[in-house]
Coordinates of C-alpha atoms in Angstrom, one line a residue:
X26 CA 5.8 14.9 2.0
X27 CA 3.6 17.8 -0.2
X28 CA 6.9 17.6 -2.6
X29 CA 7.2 14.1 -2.8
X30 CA 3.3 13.7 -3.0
X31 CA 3.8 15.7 -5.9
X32 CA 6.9 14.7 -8.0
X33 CA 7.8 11.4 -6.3
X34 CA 10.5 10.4 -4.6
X35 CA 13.2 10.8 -7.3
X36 CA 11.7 15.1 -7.2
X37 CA 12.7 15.3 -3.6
X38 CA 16.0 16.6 -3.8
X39 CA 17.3 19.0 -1.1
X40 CA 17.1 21.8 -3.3
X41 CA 13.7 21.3 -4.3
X42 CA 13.0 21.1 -0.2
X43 CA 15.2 24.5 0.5
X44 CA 13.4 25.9 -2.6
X45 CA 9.4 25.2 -1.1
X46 CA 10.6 26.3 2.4
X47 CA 11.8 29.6 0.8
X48 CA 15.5 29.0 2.4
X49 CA 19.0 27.6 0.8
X50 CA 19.8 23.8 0.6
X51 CA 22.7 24.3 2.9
X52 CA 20.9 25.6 5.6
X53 CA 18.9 22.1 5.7
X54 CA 21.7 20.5 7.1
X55 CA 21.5 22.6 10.8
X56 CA 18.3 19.7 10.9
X57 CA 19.5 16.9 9.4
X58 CA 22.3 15.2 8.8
X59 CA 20.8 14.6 4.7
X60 CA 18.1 13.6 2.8
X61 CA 18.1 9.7 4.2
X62 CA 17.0 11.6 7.5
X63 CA 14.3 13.3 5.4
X64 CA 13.2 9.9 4.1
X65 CA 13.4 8.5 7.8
X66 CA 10.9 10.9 8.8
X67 CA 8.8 11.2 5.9
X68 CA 8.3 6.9 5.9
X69 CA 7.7 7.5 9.5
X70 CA 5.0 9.8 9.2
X71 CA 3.2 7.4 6.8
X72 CA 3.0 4.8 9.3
X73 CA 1.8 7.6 11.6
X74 CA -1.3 8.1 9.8
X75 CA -1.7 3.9 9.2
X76 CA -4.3 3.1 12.1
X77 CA -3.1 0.7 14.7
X78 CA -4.6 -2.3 15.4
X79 CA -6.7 -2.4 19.1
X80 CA -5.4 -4.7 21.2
X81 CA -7.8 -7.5 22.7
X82 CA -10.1 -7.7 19.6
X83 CA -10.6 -10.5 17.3
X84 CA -6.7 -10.9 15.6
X85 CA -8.7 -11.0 11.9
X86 CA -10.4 -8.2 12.0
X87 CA -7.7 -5.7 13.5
X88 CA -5.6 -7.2 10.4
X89 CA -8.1 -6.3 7.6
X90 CA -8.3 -3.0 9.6
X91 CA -4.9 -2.5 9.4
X92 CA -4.1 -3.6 5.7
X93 CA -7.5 -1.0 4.5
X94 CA -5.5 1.7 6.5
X95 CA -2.4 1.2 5.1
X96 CA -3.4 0.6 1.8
X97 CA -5.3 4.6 2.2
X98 CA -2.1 5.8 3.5
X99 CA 0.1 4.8 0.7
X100 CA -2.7 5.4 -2.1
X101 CA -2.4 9.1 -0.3
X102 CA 1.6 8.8 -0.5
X103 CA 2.3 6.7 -3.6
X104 CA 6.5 7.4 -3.3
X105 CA 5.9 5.6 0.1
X106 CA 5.4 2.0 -0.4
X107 CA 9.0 1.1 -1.7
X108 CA 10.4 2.8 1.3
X109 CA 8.0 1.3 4.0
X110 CA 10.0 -1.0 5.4
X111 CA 13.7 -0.1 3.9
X112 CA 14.9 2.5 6.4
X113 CA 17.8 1.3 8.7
X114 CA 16.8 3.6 11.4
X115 CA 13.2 3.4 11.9
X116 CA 11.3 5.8 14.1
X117 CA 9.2 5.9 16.8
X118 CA 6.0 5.4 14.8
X119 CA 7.2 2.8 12.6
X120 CA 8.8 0.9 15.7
X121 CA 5.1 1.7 17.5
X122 CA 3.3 0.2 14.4
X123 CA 5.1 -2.9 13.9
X124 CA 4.9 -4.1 17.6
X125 CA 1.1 -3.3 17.6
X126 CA 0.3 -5.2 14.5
X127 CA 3.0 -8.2 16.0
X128 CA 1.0 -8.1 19.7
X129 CA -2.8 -8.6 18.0
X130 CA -0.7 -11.0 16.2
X131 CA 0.5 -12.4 19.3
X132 CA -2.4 -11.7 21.8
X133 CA -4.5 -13.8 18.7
X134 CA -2.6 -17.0 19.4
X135 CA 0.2 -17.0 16.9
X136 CA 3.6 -17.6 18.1
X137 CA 6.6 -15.5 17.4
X138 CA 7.4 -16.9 14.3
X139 CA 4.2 -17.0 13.0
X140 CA 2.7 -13.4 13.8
X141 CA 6.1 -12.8 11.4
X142 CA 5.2 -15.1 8.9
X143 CA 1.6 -13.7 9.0
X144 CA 3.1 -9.8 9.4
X145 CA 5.0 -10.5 6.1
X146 CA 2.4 -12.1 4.0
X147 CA 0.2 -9.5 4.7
X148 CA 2.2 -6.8 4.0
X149 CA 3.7 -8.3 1.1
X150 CA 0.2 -8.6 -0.3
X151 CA -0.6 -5.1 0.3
X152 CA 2.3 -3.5 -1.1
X153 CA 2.4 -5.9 -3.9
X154 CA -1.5 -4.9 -4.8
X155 CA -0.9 -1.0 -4.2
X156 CA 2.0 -0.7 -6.3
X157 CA -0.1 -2.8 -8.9
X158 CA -2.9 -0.4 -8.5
X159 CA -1.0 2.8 -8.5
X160 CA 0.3 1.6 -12.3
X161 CA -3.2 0.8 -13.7
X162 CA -3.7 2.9 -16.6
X163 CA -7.3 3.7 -15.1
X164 CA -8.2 5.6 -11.6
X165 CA -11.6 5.2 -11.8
X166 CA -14.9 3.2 -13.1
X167 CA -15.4 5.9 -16.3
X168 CA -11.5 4.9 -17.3
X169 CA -11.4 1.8 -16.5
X170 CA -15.0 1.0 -19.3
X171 CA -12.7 3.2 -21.6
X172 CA -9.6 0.8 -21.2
X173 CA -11.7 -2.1 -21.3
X174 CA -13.8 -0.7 -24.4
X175 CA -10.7 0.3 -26.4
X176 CA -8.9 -3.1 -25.8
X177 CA -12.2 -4.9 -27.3
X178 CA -12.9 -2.5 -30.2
X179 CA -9.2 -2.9 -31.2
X180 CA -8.3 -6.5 -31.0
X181 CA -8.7 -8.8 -33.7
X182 CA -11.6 -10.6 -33.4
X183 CA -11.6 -14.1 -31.5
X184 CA -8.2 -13.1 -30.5
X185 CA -8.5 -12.9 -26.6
X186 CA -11.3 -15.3 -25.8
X187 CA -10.8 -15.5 -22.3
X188 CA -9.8 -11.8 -21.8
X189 CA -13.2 -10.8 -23.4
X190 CA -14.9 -13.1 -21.1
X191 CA -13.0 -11.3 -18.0
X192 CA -14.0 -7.7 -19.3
X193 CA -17.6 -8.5 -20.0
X194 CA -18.9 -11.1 -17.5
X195 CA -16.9 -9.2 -14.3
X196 CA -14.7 -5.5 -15.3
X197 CA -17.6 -4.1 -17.3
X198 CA -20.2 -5.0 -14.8
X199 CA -22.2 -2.8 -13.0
X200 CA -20.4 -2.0 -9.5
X201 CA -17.3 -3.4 -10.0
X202 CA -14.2 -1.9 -8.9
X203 CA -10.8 -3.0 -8.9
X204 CA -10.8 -2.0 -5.1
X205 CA -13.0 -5.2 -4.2
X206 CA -9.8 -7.0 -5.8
X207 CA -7.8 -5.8 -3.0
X208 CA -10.8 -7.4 -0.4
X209 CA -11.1 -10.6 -1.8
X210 CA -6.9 -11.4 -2.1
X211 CA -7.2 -9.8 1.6
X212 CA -9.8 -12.2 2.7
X213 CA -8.1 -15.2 1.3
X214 CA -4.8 -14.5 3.2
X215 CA -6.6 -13.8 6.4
X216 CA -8.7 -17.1 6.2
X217 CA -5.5 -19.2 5.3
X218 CA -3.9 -17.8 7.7
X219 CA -4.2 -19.8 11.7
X220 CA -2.8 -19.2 14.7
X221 CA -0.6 -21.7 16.5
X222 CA -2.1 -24.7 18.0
X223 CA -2.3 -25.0 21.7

């Protein structure tokens, strides 16, 4: 995961592996049958360190819980989130995961098919916006006033009327973040979002 924090996923060859574990590539293959079982365990130890949601709480909150958690985990792991859910042979803490976050679901009044709906729109949302965020050309406030400074100073004039309006009434403001972005689509997906009646 250190490697693959560090190069990405297309770095994580099983020579590179051998090579930072000081051994020879073919001598990977007494523990695993190839690098798909490296990737098996490596997206499984991501959703180790996603915190499950508590069963018997309010169904909301253990989802914005959740989705912050998650969206930590794969800001820590960038090369994760267009493997979370692609594996054919899940493990235990993916499996373990996924059946807490359906039981909340569940346990919150939503039938089957509907903890899935709400599962997948959730999760769609928050990969969707962490991919996003991991290919902004800022990764904090100081470069993000330096984006937003160079685009004004360099566009013709009148151009980009309702972009101006964006950076200077809301990005150039004091406090803002493009985290709180992640919060507010988070919110309105949660409100939509109802359980069954009954």
């Amino acid at each position: 995961m250190e490697l693959a924090d560090e190069k990405g996923e297309a770095g994580l060859t099983m020579r590179a592996i051998a090579g930072r574990l000081g051994v020879e590539a073919m001598s990977l293959y007494n523990h695993v049958g190839g690098r798909d079982d490296i990737l098996n365990g490596m997206v499984d130890a991501v959703f180790a360190e996603i915190e499950l949601p508590a069963p018997g709480g309010d169904w909301k909150a253990a989802m914005r819980d959740r989705a912050e958690s998650a969206r930590a985990a794969l800001r820590r792991h960038p090369w994760a989130v267009g493997l979370m859910d692609s594996r054919s042979q899940p493990g235990p803490a993916t499996l373990r995961h996924h059946d807490a976050v359906l039981g909340v679901l569940h346990a919150g009044g939503f039938s089957v098919p509907m903890a899935a709906h709400a599962f997948s729109v959730i999760d769609s949302y928050l990969y969707g916006f962490v991919l996003q965020e991991l290919s902004l050309p800022f990764t904090n406030t100081e470069e993000l006033d330096e984006v937003a400074t160079g685009i004004a100073r360099d566009a013709p004039v009148d151009a980009y009327p309702n972009l101006m309006e964006l950076m200077t009434e809301h990005v150039l403001q004091p406090g803002y973040t493009y985290a709180g972005e992640f919060e507010f689509g988070l919110s309105l997906i949660l409100d939509a979002l109802r359980p069954d009646e009954t």
